[in-house]
mmCIF file of C-alpha atoms and ligand atoms in Angstrom:
data_model
loop_
_atom_site.group_PDB
_atom_site.id
_atom_site.type_symbol
_atom_site.label_atom_id
_atom_site.label_comp_id
_atom_site.label_asym_id
_atom_site.label_seq_id
_atom_site.Cartn_x
_atom_site.Cartn_y
_atom_site.Cartn_z
ATOM 1 C CA UNK A 1 -6.585 12.567 34.948
ATOM 2 C CA UNK A 2 -7.510 11.635 31.418
ATOM 3 C CA UNK A 3 -4.534 10.782 29.252
ATOM 4 C CA UNK A 4 -6.274 10.059 25.995
ATOM 5 C CA UNK A 5 -8.775 11.854 23.817
ATOM 6 C CA UNK A 6 -11.838 9.895 22.699
ATOM 7 C CA UNK A 7 -10.280 9.777 19.275
ATOM 8 C CA UNK A 8 -7.239 7.926 20.539
ATOM 9 C CA UNK A 9 -9.141 5.786 23.040
ATOM 10 C CA UNK A 10 -11.338 4.327 20.285
ATOM 11 C CA UNK A 11 -8.402 3.092 18.206
ATOM 12 C CA UNK A 12 -8.203 -0.707 18.393
ATOM 13 C CA UNK A 13 -4.893 -2.301 19.399
ATOM 14 C CA UNK A 14 -2.327 -2.573 16.614
ATOM 15 C CA UNK A 15 -3.280 -5.541 14.460
ATOM 16 C CA UNK A 16 0.160 -7.098 14.558
ATOM 17 C CA UNK A 17 0.488 -6.737 18.369
ATOM 18 C CA UNK A 18 -1.220 -10.047 19.141
ATOM 19 C CA UNK A 19 0.973 -11.887 16.643
ATOM 20 C CA UNK A 20 4.047 -10.199 18.016
ATOM 21 C CA UNK A 21 3.259 -11.587 21.465
ATOM 22 C CA UNK A 22 2.739 -15.099 20.092
ATOM 23 C CA UNK A 23 5.856 -14.783 17.964
ATOM 24 C CA UNK A 24 7.997 -13.802 20.934
ATOM 25 C CA UNK A 25 6.594 -16.618 23.043
ATOM 26 C CA UNK A 26 7.313 -19.191 20.336
ATOM 27 C CA UNK A 27 10.804 -17.806 19.803
ATOM 28 C CA UNK A 28 11.482 -18.143 23.526
ATOM 29 C CA UNK A 29 10.427 -21.765 23.212
ATOM 30 C CA UNK A 30 13.054 -22.177 20.505
ATOM 31 C CA UNK A 31 10.806 -22.092 17.426
ATOM 32 C CA UNK A 32 12.404 -20.506 14.353
ATOM 33 C CA UNK A 33 9.487 -18.228 13.440
ATOM 34 C CA UNK A 34 9.217 -16.978 9.841
ATOM 35 C CA UNK A 35 7.256 -13.757 9.625
ATOM 36 C CA UNK A 36 5.314 -13.401 6.373
ATOM 37 C CA UNK A 37 3.106 -10.801 8.023
ATOM 38 C CA UNK A 38 4.538 -7.369 7.464
ATOM 39 C CA UNK A 39 5.209 -5.944 4.007
ATOM 40 C CA UNK A 40 8.625 -4.345 4.197
ATOM 41 C CA UNK A 41 11.186 -5.122 1.456
ATOM 42 C CA UNK A 42 14.102 -7.315 2.529
ATOM 43 C CA UNK A 43 16.070 -6.143 -0.523
ATOM 44 C CA UNK A 44 18.467 -3.258 0.127
ATOM 45 C CA UNK A 45 18.020 0.213 -1.344
ATOM 46 C CA UNK A 46 20.003 0.215 -4.622
ATOM 47 C CA UNK A 47 23.565 1.347 -4.091
ATOM 48 C CA UNK A 48 23.520 4.355 -6.439
ATOM 49 C CA UNK A 49 20.694 5.903 -4.390
ATOM 50 C CA UNK A 50 22.593 5.377 -1.134
ATOM 51 C CA UNK A 51 25.714 6.923 -2.720
ATOM 52 C CA UNK A 52 23.727 9.969 -3.761
ATOM 53 C CA UNK A 53 22.513 10.426 -0.191
ATOM 54 C CA UNK A 54 26.102 10.255 1.042
ATOM 55 C CA UNK A 55 27.206 12.829 -1.569
ATOM 56 C CA UNK A 56 24.434 15.200 -0.543
ATOM 57 C CA UNK A 57 25.591 15.007 3.059
ATOM 58 C CA UNK A 58 28.658 17.043 2.085
ATOM 59 C CA UNK A 59 26.688 20.296 1.708
ATOM 60 C CA UNK A 60 25.862 22.197 4.908
ATOM 61 C CA UNK A 61 23.023 24.071 3.207
ATOM 62 C CA UNK A 62 21.250 20.697 3.009
ATOM 63 C CA UNK A 63 21.123 20.595 6.822
ATOM 64 C CA UNK A 64 18.694 23.479 7.166
ATOM 65 C CA UNK A 65 14.916 23.291 7.317
ATOM 66 C CA UNK A 66 13.739 21.968 3.969
ATOM 67 C CA UNK A 67 11.138 23.837 1.907
ATOM 68 C CA UNK A 68 7.577 22.838 2.848
ATOM 69 C CA UNK A 69 6.429 21.487 -0.490
ATOM 70 C CA UNK A 70 9.610 19.619 -1.351
ATOM 71 C CA UNK A 71 12.795 20.776 -3.065
ATOM 72 C CA UNK A 72 12.483 21.689 -6.723
ATOM 73 C CA UNK A 73 14.672 18.758 -7.862
ATOM 74 C CA UNK A 74 12.318 16.281 -6.200
ATOM 75 C CA UNK A 75 9.109 17.842 -7.516
ATOM 76 C CA UNK A 76 10.594 18.088 -11.016
ATOM 77 C CA UNK A 77 11.729 14.452 -10.840
ATOM 78 C CA UNK A 78 8.192 13.350 -9.933
ATOM 79 C CA UNK A 79 6.767 15.374 -12.831
ATOM 80 C CA UNK A 80 9.330 13.852 -15.227
ATOM 81 C CA UNK A 81 8.530 10.378 -13.929
ATOM 82 C CA UNK A 82 4.814 10.926 -14.597
ATOM 83 C CA UNK A 83 5.545 12.114 -18.127
ATOM 84 C CA UNK A 84 7.820 9.178 -18.859
ATOM 85 C CA UNK A 85 5.786 6.441 -17.187
ATOM 86 C CA UNK A 86 2.185 7.586 -17.762
ATOM 87 C CA UNK A 87 2.397 10.393 -20.332
ATOM 88 C CA UNK A 88 0.751 12.681 -17.764
ATOM 89 C CA UNK A 89 1.811 16.334 -17.598
ATOM 90 C CA UNK A 90 2.227 17.797 -14.119
ATOM 91 C CA UNK A 91 3.177 21.291 -13.044
ATOM 92 C CA UNK A 92 5.861 20.644 -10.424
ATOM 93 C CA UNK A 93 4.958 23.851 -8.557
ATOM 94 C CA UNK A 94 1.229 23.372 -8.139
ATOM 95 C CA UNK A 95 0.480 19.720 -8.873
ATOM 96 C CA UNK A 96 3.238 17.913 -6.954
ATOM 97 C CA UNK A 97 3.727 17.790 -3.190
ATOM 98 C CA UNK A 98 6.498 15.973 -1.339
ATOM 99 C CA UNK A 99 5.397 13.735 1.546
ATOM 100 C CA UNK A 100 7.131 12.051 4.462
ATOM 101 C CA UNK A 101 5.987 8.750 2.990
ATOM 102 C CA UNK A 102 2.578 8.267 1.424
ATOM 103 C CA UNK A 103 1.069 7.007 4.693
ATOM 104 C CA UNK A 104 1.684 10.439 6.198
ATOM 105 C CA UNK A 105 0.092 12.121 3.203
ATOM 106 C CA UNK A 106 -2.965 9.854 3.150
ATOM 107 C CA UNK A 107 -3.489 10.260 6.895
ATOM 108 C CA UNK A 108 -3.354 14.054 6.625
ATOM 109 C CA UNK A 109 -5.439 14.142 3.477
ATOM 110 C CA UNK A 110 -8.537 12.921 5.306
ATOM 111 C CA UNK A 111 -8.879 15.891 7.723
ATOM 112 C CA UNK A 112 -7.745 18.155 4.865
ATOM 113 C CA UNK A 113 -10.774 17.197 2.791
ATOM 114 C CA UNK A 114 -13.518 16.257 5.261
ATOM 115 C CA UNK A 115 -15.173 17.806 8.295
ATOM 116 C CA UNK A 116 -16.297 15.669 11.248
ATOM 117 C CA UNK A 117 -19.384 13.618 10.409
ATOM 118 C CA UNK A 118 -18.733 13.546 6.674
ATOM 119 C CA UNK A 119 -18.618 10.330 4.677
ATOM 120 C CA UNK A 120 -15.514 8.687 3.245
ATOM 121 C CA UNK A 121 -15.820 5.718 0.865
ATOM 122 C CA UNK A 122 -13.007 3.279 1.514
ATOM 123 C CA UNK A 123 -12.142 -0.242 0.342
ATOM 124 C CA UNK A 124 -12.776 -3.245 2.597
ATOM 125 C CA UNK A 125 -10.408 -5.058 2.856
ATOM 126 C CA UNK A 126 -7.987 -2.161 2.729
ATOM 127 C CA UNK A 127 -4.760 -0.720 4.080
ATOM 128 C CA UNK A 128 -5.550 -0.177 7.806
ATOM 129 C CA UNK A 129 -4.327 3.464 7.997
ATOM 130 C CA UNK A 130 -7.310 4.513 5.829
ATOM 131 C CA UNK A 131 -9.788 3.459 8.509
ATOM 132 C CA UNK A 132 -7.672 4.953 11.267
ATOM 133 C CA UNK A 133 -7.326 8.309 9.514
ATOM 134 C CA UNK A 134 -11.089 8.456 8.940
ATOM 135 C CA UNK A 135 -11.732 7.659 12.589
ATOM 136 C CA UNK A 136 -9.185 10.226 13.819
ATOM 137 C CA UNK A 137 -10.757 12.862 11.591
ATOM 138 C CA UNK A 138 -14.225 12.073 12.982
ATOM 139 C CA UNK A 139 -15.379 10.953 9.562
ATOM 140 C CA UNK A 140 -17.981 8.331 8.747
ATOM 141 C CA UNK A 141 -16.543 5.282 7.026
ATOM 142 C CA UNK A 142 -18.617 3.728 4.271
ATOM 143 C CA UNK A 143 -17.035 0.395 3.464
ATOM 144 C CA UNK A 144 -16.928 -0.635 -0.148
ATOM 145 C CA UNK A 145 -16.625 -4.443 -0.145
ATOM 146 C CA UNK A 146 -13.970 -5.727 -2.536
ATOM 147 C CA UNK A 147 -15.118 -9.107 -3.781
ATOM 148 C CA UNK A 148 -13.174 -11.633 -5.786
ATOM 149 C CA UNK A 149 -16.002 -12.057 -8.292
ATOM 150 C CA UNK A 150 -15.592 -8.335 -9.129
ATOM 151 C CA UNK A 151 -11.798 -8.521 -9.424
ATOM 152 C CA UNK A 152 -11.699 -6.807 -6.006
ATOM 153 C CA UNK A 153 -13.045 -3.599 -7.536
ATOM 154 C CA UNK A 154 -15.714 -1.649 -5.646
ATOM 155 C CA UNK A 155 -19.092 -1.565 -7.366
ATOM 156 C CA UNK A 156 -19.456 2.208 -7.433
ATOM 157 C CA UNK A 157 -22.835 2.141 -9.165
ATOM 158 C CA UNK A 158 -24.251 0.070 -6.315
ATOM 159 C CA UNK A 159 -23.428 2.656 -3.666
ATOM 160 C CA UNK A 160 -26.788 4.047 -2.493
ATOM 161 C CA UNK A 161 -27.486 7.492 -3.928
ATOM 162 C CA UNK A 162 -27.940 9.050 -0.503
ATOM 163 C CA UNK A 163 -24.422 7.883 0.432
ATOM 164 C CA UNK A 164 -22.797 8.848 -2.858
ATOM 165 C CA UNK A 165 -24.385 12.281 -2.849
ATOM 166 C CA UNK A 166 -23.129 13.024 0.671
ATOM 167 C CA UNK A 167 -19.684 11.453 0.385
ATOM 168 C CA UNK A 168 -16.714 13.787 0.303
ATOM 169 C CA UNK A 169 -13.799 11.470 -0.341
ATOM 170 C CA UNK A 170 -13.225 8.151 -2.146
ATOM 171 C CA UNK A 171 -10.122 6.078 -1.409
ATOM 172 C CA UNK A 172 -8.767 3.565 -3.920
ATOM 173 C CA UNK A 173 -5.595 1.459 -4.095
ATOM 174 C CA UNK A 174 -4.313 -0.469 -7.154
ATOM 175 C CA UNK A 175 -2.175 -2.541 -7.358
ATOM 176 C CA UNK A 176 -3.871 -3.282 -4.069
ATOM 177 C CA UNK A 177 -2.832 -4.138 -0.588
ATOM 178 C CA UNK A 178 -3.905 -6.646 0.687
ATOM 179 C CA UNK A 179 -5.737 -8.121 -2.322
ATOM 180 C CA UNK A 180 -2.871 -7.699 -4.865
ATOM 181 C CA UNK A 181 -5.597 -6.865 -7.403
ATOM 182 C CA UNK A 182 -4.688 -4.801 -10.449
ATOM 183 C CA UNK A 183 -6.937 -2.761 -12.730
ATOM 184 C CA UNK A 184 -6.968 -1.337 -16.244
ATOM 185 C CA UNK A 185 -7.394 2.342 -17.027
ATOM 186 C CA UNK A 186 -11.121 1.815 -17.755
ATOM 187 C CA UNK A 187 -11.736 1.314 -14.044
ATOM 188 C CA UNK A 188 -10.223 4.723 -13.299
ATOM 189 C CA UNK A 189 -12.326 6.319 -16.066
ATOM 190 C CA UNK A 190 -15.420 4.987 -14.339
ATOM 191 C CA UNK A 191 -14.231 6.084 -10.886
ATOM 192 C CA UNK A 192 -13.435 9.612 -12.071
ATOM 193 C CA UNK A 193 -16.782 9.979 -13.771
ATOM 194 C CA UNK A 194 -18.556 8.723 -10.619
ATOM 195 C CA UNK A 195 -16.581 11.163 -8.469
ATOM 196 C CA UNK A 196 -17.298 14.107 -10.742
ATOM 197 C CA UNK A 197 -20.983 13.257 -10.856
ATOM 198 C CA UNK A 198 -21.204 13.299 -7.049
ATOM 199 C CA UNK A 199 -18.525 15.942 -6.379
ATOM 200 C CA UNK A 200 -16.286 13.575 -4.489
ATOM 201 C CA UNK A 201 -12.525 13.913 -4.197
ATOM 202 C CA UNK A 202 -10.692 10.713 -5.175
ATOM 203 C CA UNK A 203 -7.422 9.767 -3.530
ATOM 204 C CA UNK A 204 -5.698 6.911 -5.284
ATOM 205 C CA UNK A 205 -2.958 5.176 -3.319
ATOM 206 C CA UNK A 206 -0.424 4.014 -5.905
ATOM 207 C CA UNK A 207 2.225 2.704 -3.508
ATOM 208 C CA UNK A 208 2.771 -0.353 -5.757
ATOM 209 C CA UNK A 209 2.528 1.425 -9.123
ATOM 210 C CA UNK A 210 5.978 0.192 -10.159
ATOM 211 C CA UNK A 211 5.914 -3.210 -8.453
ATOM 212 C CA UNK A 212 4.453 -5.055 -11.442
ATOM 213 C CA UNK A 213 5.290 -8.165 -13.400
ATOM 214 C CA UNK A 214 5.512 -9.285 -17.010
ATOM 215 C CA UNK A 215 3.860 -7.069 -19.604
ATOM 216 C CA UNK A 216 1.530 -5.458 -17.090
ATOM 217 C CA UNK A 217 1.959 -1.736 -16.539
ATOM 218 C CA UNK A 218 -0.159 -0.250 -13.758
ATOM 219 C CA UNK A 219 -2.129 2.770 -14.982
ATOM 220 C CA UNK A 220 -2.215 6.113 -13.164
ATOM 221 C CA UNK A 221 -5.619 7.498 -12.247
ATOM 222 C CA UNK A 222 -4.412 10.772 -13.751
ATOM 223 C CA UNK A 223 -4.571 9.119 -17.175
ATOM 224 C CA UNK A 224 -8.361 9.053 -16.884
ATOM 225 C CA UNK A 225 -10.313 11.711 -18.761
ATOM 226 C CA UNK A 226 -10.707 14.836 -16.617
ATOM 227 C CA UNK A 227 -9.003 13.181 -13.644
ATOM 228 C CA UNK A 228 -7.253 16.330 -12.500
ATOM 229 C CA UNK A 229 -10.633 17.905 -11.727
ATOM 230 C CA UNK A 230 -11.320 15.299 -9.051
ATOM 231 C CA UNK A 231 -8.325 13.156 -8.226
ATOM 232 C CA UNK A 232 -5.036 13.094 -6.419
ATOM 233 C CA UNK A 233 -2.653 10.173 -6.549
ATOM 234 C CA UNK A 234 -0.259 9.148 -3.795
ATOM 235 C CA UNK A 235 3.042 7.585 -4.717
ATOM 236 C CA UNK A 236 5.974 6.374 -2.735
ATOM 237 C CA UNK A 237 9.603 5.478 -3.126
ATOM 238 C CA UNK A 238 9.186 2.871 -0.367
ATOM 239 C CA UNK A 239 8.270 -0.243 -2.305
ATOM 240 C CA UNK A 240 9.708 0.617 -5.740
ATOM 241 C CA UNK A 241 13.239 1.233 -4.468
ATOM 242 C CA UNK A 242 13.141 -0.612 -1.104
ATOM 243 C CA UNK A 243 13.218 2.707 0.734
ATOM 244 C CA UNK A 244 10.569 2.185 3.433
ATOM 245 C CA UNK A 245 12.774 3.593 6.190
ATOM 246 C CA UNK A 246 13.704 6.698 4.232
ATOM 247 C CA UNK A 247 10.183 8.108 4.478
ATOM 248 C CA UNK A 248 9.566 9.781 1.190
ATOM 249 C CA UNK A 249 6.619 9.911 -1.178
ATOM 250 C CA UNK A 250 4.453 12.378 -3.057
ATOM 251 C CA UNK A 251 0.937 13.494 -3.878
ATOM 252 C CA UNK A 252 0.121 14.629 -7.416
ATOM 253 C CA UNK A 253 -2.967 15.822 -9.244
ATOM 254 C CA UNK A 254 -5.754 18.254 -8.440
ATOM 255 C CA UNK A 255 -4.280 21.672 -7.600
ATOM 256 C CA UNK A 256 -6.905 22.601 -5.015
ATOM 257 C CA UNK A 257 -6.416 19.402 -3.031
ATOM 258 C CA UNK A 258 -2.622 19.665 -3.291
ATOM 259 C CA UNK A 259 -2.802 23.253 -2.041
ATOM 260 C CA UNK A 260 -5.122 22.340 0.841
ATOM 261 C CA UNK A 261 -2.923 19.407 1.866
ATOM 262 C CA UNK A 262 0.152 21.617 1.776
ATOM 263 C CA UNK A 263 -1.598 24.052 4.148
ATOM 264 C CA UNK A 264 -2.378 21.210 6.559
ATOM 265 C CA UNK A 265 1.155 19.884 6.359
ATOM 266 C CA UNK A 266 2.948 23.207 6.621
ATOM 267 C CA UNK A 267 1.247 23.584 9.999
ATOM 268 C CA UNK A 268 2.122 20.065 11.102
ATOM 269 C CA UNK A 269 5.539 19.079 9.754
ATOM 270 C CA UNK A 270 8.437 20.729 8.019
ATOM 271 C CA UNK A 271 9.165 18.369 5.173
ATOM 272 C CA UNK A 272 11.847 15.749 4.801
ATOM 273 C CA UNK A 273 15.645 16.014 5.197
ATOM 274 C CA UNK A 274 16.940 17.561 1.967
ATOM 275 C CA UNK A 275 19.593 14.893 1.193
ATOM 276 C CA UNK A 276 16.829 12.272 1.284
ATOM 277 C CA UNK A 277 14.744 14.329 -1.137
ATOM 278 C CA UNK A 278 17.687 14.732 -3.484
ATOM 279 C CA UNK A 279 18.541 11.034 -3.376
ATOM 280 C CA UNK A 280 14.879 10.254 -4.047
ATOM 281 C CA UNK A 281 14.906 12.597 -7.053
ATOM 282 C CA UNK A 282 17.986 10.756 -8.240
ATOM 283 C CA UNK A 283 16.219 7.413 -7.804
ATOM 284 C CA UNK A 284 13.287 8.554 -9.944
ATOM 285 C CA UNK A 285 15.495 10.002 -12.680
ATOM 286 C CA UNK A 286 18.285 7.466 -12.778
ATOM 287 C CA UNK A 287 18.683 4.024 -14.271
ATOM 288 C CA UNK A 288 15.587 1.917 -13.552
ATOM 289 C CA UNK A 289 17.262 -1.501 -13.956
ATOM 290 C CA UNK A 290 17.111 -1.848 -10.174
ATOM 291 C CA UNK A 291 13.303 -1.777 -10.331
ATOM 292 C CA UNK A 292 13.213 -4.537 -12.924
ATOM 293 C CA UNK A 293 15.626 -6.550 -10.817
ATOM 294 C CA UNK A 294 13.588 -6.309 -7.596
ATOM 295 C CA UNK A 295 10.363 -7.016 -9.485
ATOM 296 C CA UNK A 296 11.946 -10.145 -10.956
ATOM 297 C CA UNK A 297 12.715 -11.333 -7.425
ATOM 298 C CA UNK A 298 9.148 -10.706 -6.221
ATOM 299 C CA UNK A 299 7.651 -12.342 -9.291
ATOM 300 C CA UNK A 300 9.706 -15.468 -8.802
ATOM 301 C CA UNK A 301 8.752 -15.647 -5.124
ATOM 302 C CA UNK A 302 5.115 -15.108 -6.073
ATOM 303 C CA UNK A 303 5.175 -18.008 -8.545
ATOM 304 C CA UNK A 304 6.871 -20.295 -6.036
ATOM 305 C CA UNK A 305 4.465 -19.454 -3.214
ATOM 306 C CA UNK A 306 1.330 -19.741 -5.338
ATOM 307 C CA UNK A 307 2.457 -23.103 -6.707
ATOM 308 C CA UNK A 308 3.173 -24.335 -3.184
ATOM 309 C CA UNK A 309 -0.207 -23.202 -1.860
ATOM 310 C CA UNK A 310 -2.015 -24.890 -4.730
ATOM 311 C CA UNK A 311 -0.093 -28.074 -4.202
ATOM 312 C CA UNK A 312 -1.509 -28.320 -0.686
ATOM 313 C CA UNK A 313 -5.044 -27.508 -1.793
ATOM 314 C CA UNK A 314 -5.209 -23.780 -1.072
ATOM 315 C CA UNK A 315 -6.806 -21.530 -3.667
ATOM 316 C CA UNK A 316 -4.406 -18.769 -4.723
ATOM 317 C CA UNK A 317 -3.598 -16.818 -7.866
ATOM 318 C CA UNK A 318 -0.339 -15.182 -8.949
ATOM 319 C CA UNK A 319 -0.895 -11.429 -9.133
ATOM 320 C CA UNK A 320 0.413 -8.933 -11.705
ATOM 321 C CA UNK A 321 1.698 -6.608 -9.003
ATOM 322 C CA UNK A 322 2.551 -6.041 -5.303
ATOM 323 C CA UNK A 323 4.529 -8.470 -3.185
ATOM 324 C CA UNK A 324 1.474 -10.049 -1.582
ATOM 325 C CA UNK A 325 -0.337 -13.310 -2.083
ATOM 326 C CA UNK A 326 -4.007 -13.026 -1.149
ATOM 327 C CA UNK A 327 -5.217 -16.580 -0.768
ATOM 328 C CA UNK A 328 -8.413 -18.318 0.311
ATOM 329 C CA UNK A 329 -8.640 -19.916 3.723
ATOM 330 C CA UNK A 330 -9.497 -23.627 3.484
ATOM 331 C CA UNK A 331 -13.040 -24.739 4.220
ATOM 332 C CA UNK A 332 -13.909 -25.034 7.859
ATOM 333 C CA UNK A 333 -11.646 -22.222 9.052
ATOM 334 C CA UNK A 334 -12.136 -18.557 9.764
ATOM 335 C CA UNK A 335 -9.257 -16.300 8.702
ATOM 336 C CA UNK A 336 -8.115 -15.884 12.299
ATOM 337 C CA UNK A 337 -8.349 -19.602 13.116
ATOM 338 C CA UNK A 338 -6.396 -20.502 9.994
ATOM 339 C CA UNK A 339 -3.621 -17.972 10.665
ATOM 340 C CA UNK A 340 -3.384 -19.335 14.219
ATOM 341 C CA UNK A 341 -3.222 -22.877 12.984
ATOM 342 C CA UNK A 342 -0.503 -22.068 10.411
ATOM 343 C CA UNK A 343 1.565 -20.418 13.124
ATOM 344 C CA UNK A 344 1.131 -23.318 15.521
ATOM 345 C CA UNK A 345 1.840 -26.056 12.979
ATOM 346 C CA UNK A 346 4.633 -24.418 11.008
ATOM 347 C CA UNK A 347 5.961 -21.402 12.909
ATOM 348 C CA UNK A 348 5.026 -19.241 9.907
ATOM 349 C CA UNK A 349 3.148 -15.983 10.421
ATOM 350 C CA UNK A 350 0.509 -15.096 7.843
ATOM 351 C CA UNK A 351 -1.971 -12.251 8.271
ATOM 352 C CA UNK A 352 -5.686 -13.090 8.609
ATOM 353 C CA UNK A 353 -7.726 -11.228 5.994
ATOM 354 C CA UNK A 354 -9.939 -9.739 8.686
ATOM 355 C CA UNK A 355 -7.006 -7.578 9.852
ATOM 356 C CA UNK A 356 -7.846 -5.479 6.769
ATOM 357 C CA UNK A 357 -11.612 -5.309 7.257
ATOM 358 C CA UNK A 358 -14.602 -7.593 7.602
ATOM 359 C CA UNK A 359 -14.706 -8.414 3.883
ATOM 360 C CA UNK A 360 -11.254 -9.931 4.302
ATOM 361 C CA UNK A 361 -12.918 -12.897 6.027
ATOM 362 C CA UNK A 362 -12.134 -16.089 4.144
ATOM 363 C CA UNK A 363 -8.678 -14.925 3.080
ATOM 364 C CA UNK A 364 -5.162 -14.601 4.398
ATOM 365 C CA UNK A 365 -2.240 -12.515 3.195
ATOM 366 C CA UNK A 366 1.325 -13.643 2.671
ATOM 367 C CA UNK A 367 3.986 -11.022 2.263
ATOM 368 C CA UNK A 368 6.837 -11.995 -0.067
ATOM 369 C CA UNK A 369 9.201 -9.338 1.283
ATOM 370 C CA UNK A 370 11.419 -11.814 3.115
ATOM 371 C CA UNK A 371 14.671 -13.379 1.880
ATOM 372 C CA UNK A 372 14.075 -16.122 -0.694
ATOM 373 C CA UNK A 373 15.728 -18.836 1.421
ATOM 374 C CA UNK A 374 13.369 -18.015 4.330
ATOM 375 C CA UNK A 375 10.431 -18.122 1.964
ATOM 376 C CA UNK A 376 11.590 -21.513 0.683
ATOM 377 C CA UNK A 377 11.833 -22.750 4.254
ATOM 378 C CA UNK A 378 8.300 -21.485 4.920
ATOM 379 C CA UNK A 379 7.078 -23.270 1.787
ATOM 380 C CA UNK A 380 8.854 -26.439 2.850
ATOM 381 C CA UNK A 381 7.176 -26.397 6.278
ATOM 382 C CA UNK A 382 3.765 -25.584 4.868
ATOM 383 C CA UNK A 383 3.975 -28.424 2.358
ATOM 384 C CA UNK A 384 4.969 -30.798 5.115
ATOM 385 C CA UNK A 385 2.541 -29.779 7.842
ATOM 386 C CA UNK A 386 -0.401 -28.212 6.091
ATOM 387 C CA UNK A 387 -1.817 -30.659 3.575
ATOM 388 C CA UNK A 388 -5.389 -29.475 3.499
ATOM 389 C CA UNK A 389 -6.981 -31.883 1.085
ATOM 390 C CA UNK A 390 -5.044 -33.419 -1.740
ATOM 391 C CA UNK A 391 -8.137 -33.957 -3.868
ATOM 392 C CA UNK A 392 -8.924 -30.267 -3.950
ATOM 393 C CA UNK A 393 -5.800 -29.514 -5.878
ATOM 394 C CA UNK A 394 -7.197 -30.809 -9.164
ATOM 395 C CA UNK A 395 -10.375 -28.813 -8.742
ATOM 396 C CA UNK A 396 -8.629 -25.565 -7.952
ATOM 397 C CA UNK A 397 -6.441 -25.590 -11.043
HETATM 398 C C1 LIG B 1 3.382 0.404 2.157
HETATM 399 C C2 LIG B 1 2.125 1.112 1.784
HETATM 400 C C3 LIG B 1 2.027 2.494 1.860
HETATM 401 C C4 LIG B 1 3.007 3.303 2.634
HETATM 402 O O1 LIG B 1 4.005 3.797 2.022
HETATM 403 P P1 LIG B 1 4.974 4.842 2.683
HETATM 404 O O2 LIG B 1 5.252 5.715 1.517
HETATM 405 O O3 LIG B 1 6.136 4.061 3.160
HETATM 406 O O4 LIG B 1 4.291 5.582 3.779
HETATM 407 C C5 LIG B 1 0.868 3.119 1.433
HETATM 408 N N1 LIG B 1 -0.161 2.396 0.969
HETATM 409 C C6 LIG B 1 -0.112 1.069 0.897
HETATM 410 C C7 LIG B 1 -1.278 0.345 0.392
HETATM 411 C C8 LIG B 1 1.027 0.379 1.321
HETATM 412 O O5 LIG B 1 1.038 -0.956 1.300
#
């Protein structure tokens, strides 16, 4: 008997599985392992959002099947958020769709837009579910290398014409995971004009749109001229409000794509629990001091980690958004060998850049979504055990 389709059989083992095995083994040996691998906020969901969820639990009508596209309060709250944050007008009925987290929406978007054999342009390195969704949909992945010298932006004009003219879908993600790169609106103007020229749908993953520091404000792709003709943007409550386990996000933008995705989804899932939607609406509409507060925590951790890495001779830059540090592997190591060596010497898990695609070679990712005292302990161990080359510090500053 065959238990797996070809589609499932070709999926490589979960990238964190190998580390999990090593982590468990080291823990059994008594090592206090610090996991800077997975990006999942350690900070709690702000209390007022939790209270709203509890309040909404009092109404039995909230226990029924939710509406497919999301309750009106949630869709209106997303539209209001876009107006307030980006000065973008959205029709909550046709241009906003509720998702069970943006990962769900992105994964279902791919077979919504492409047929088997069609080309999807995706960033490399990039969030692994993009590649998996393309593979599951039978699509052809065209990797756009994100290089440091280009601010980790894909060089759209360098994509061969025969690829661009056949491509159906373009995936982008800023502020980016894993690179932590941020862009200005001009980049989205260029991307939208490229997509319109070649009749490509753009999906912009904006999971970190509100996790930004200092004066920097992440733009929305929908601010670009004519964006609604070509683009949809995926947002999430997960990172902004430390709500990863709640599973709620949204897609906004092009009506045709939103409609098509809602057809796919209405035949696959039945939305999200209504009290969660209402609490999420409340999060988007309520006092945003909690966002500033969590961003201040991430920014401080970012500064501390980058300073520590530099002090031991590792090239790293503090980003304007996300809770990731994307740093260069020291000379003489591959990404995988370096991550292994860090784990062995310090008991700290970092993710090799290659877990996000071949162009991640030469880098590793540190997630700052762990309690500050654990991060300090990790820094302490790295400073003690990992002095790469003291002379390089001067050069890298
Ligand atoms: C965390 C993350 C998401 C997933 O968000 P959910 O809304 O929790 O599904 C999407 N994209 C990127 C790049 C992420 O890092």
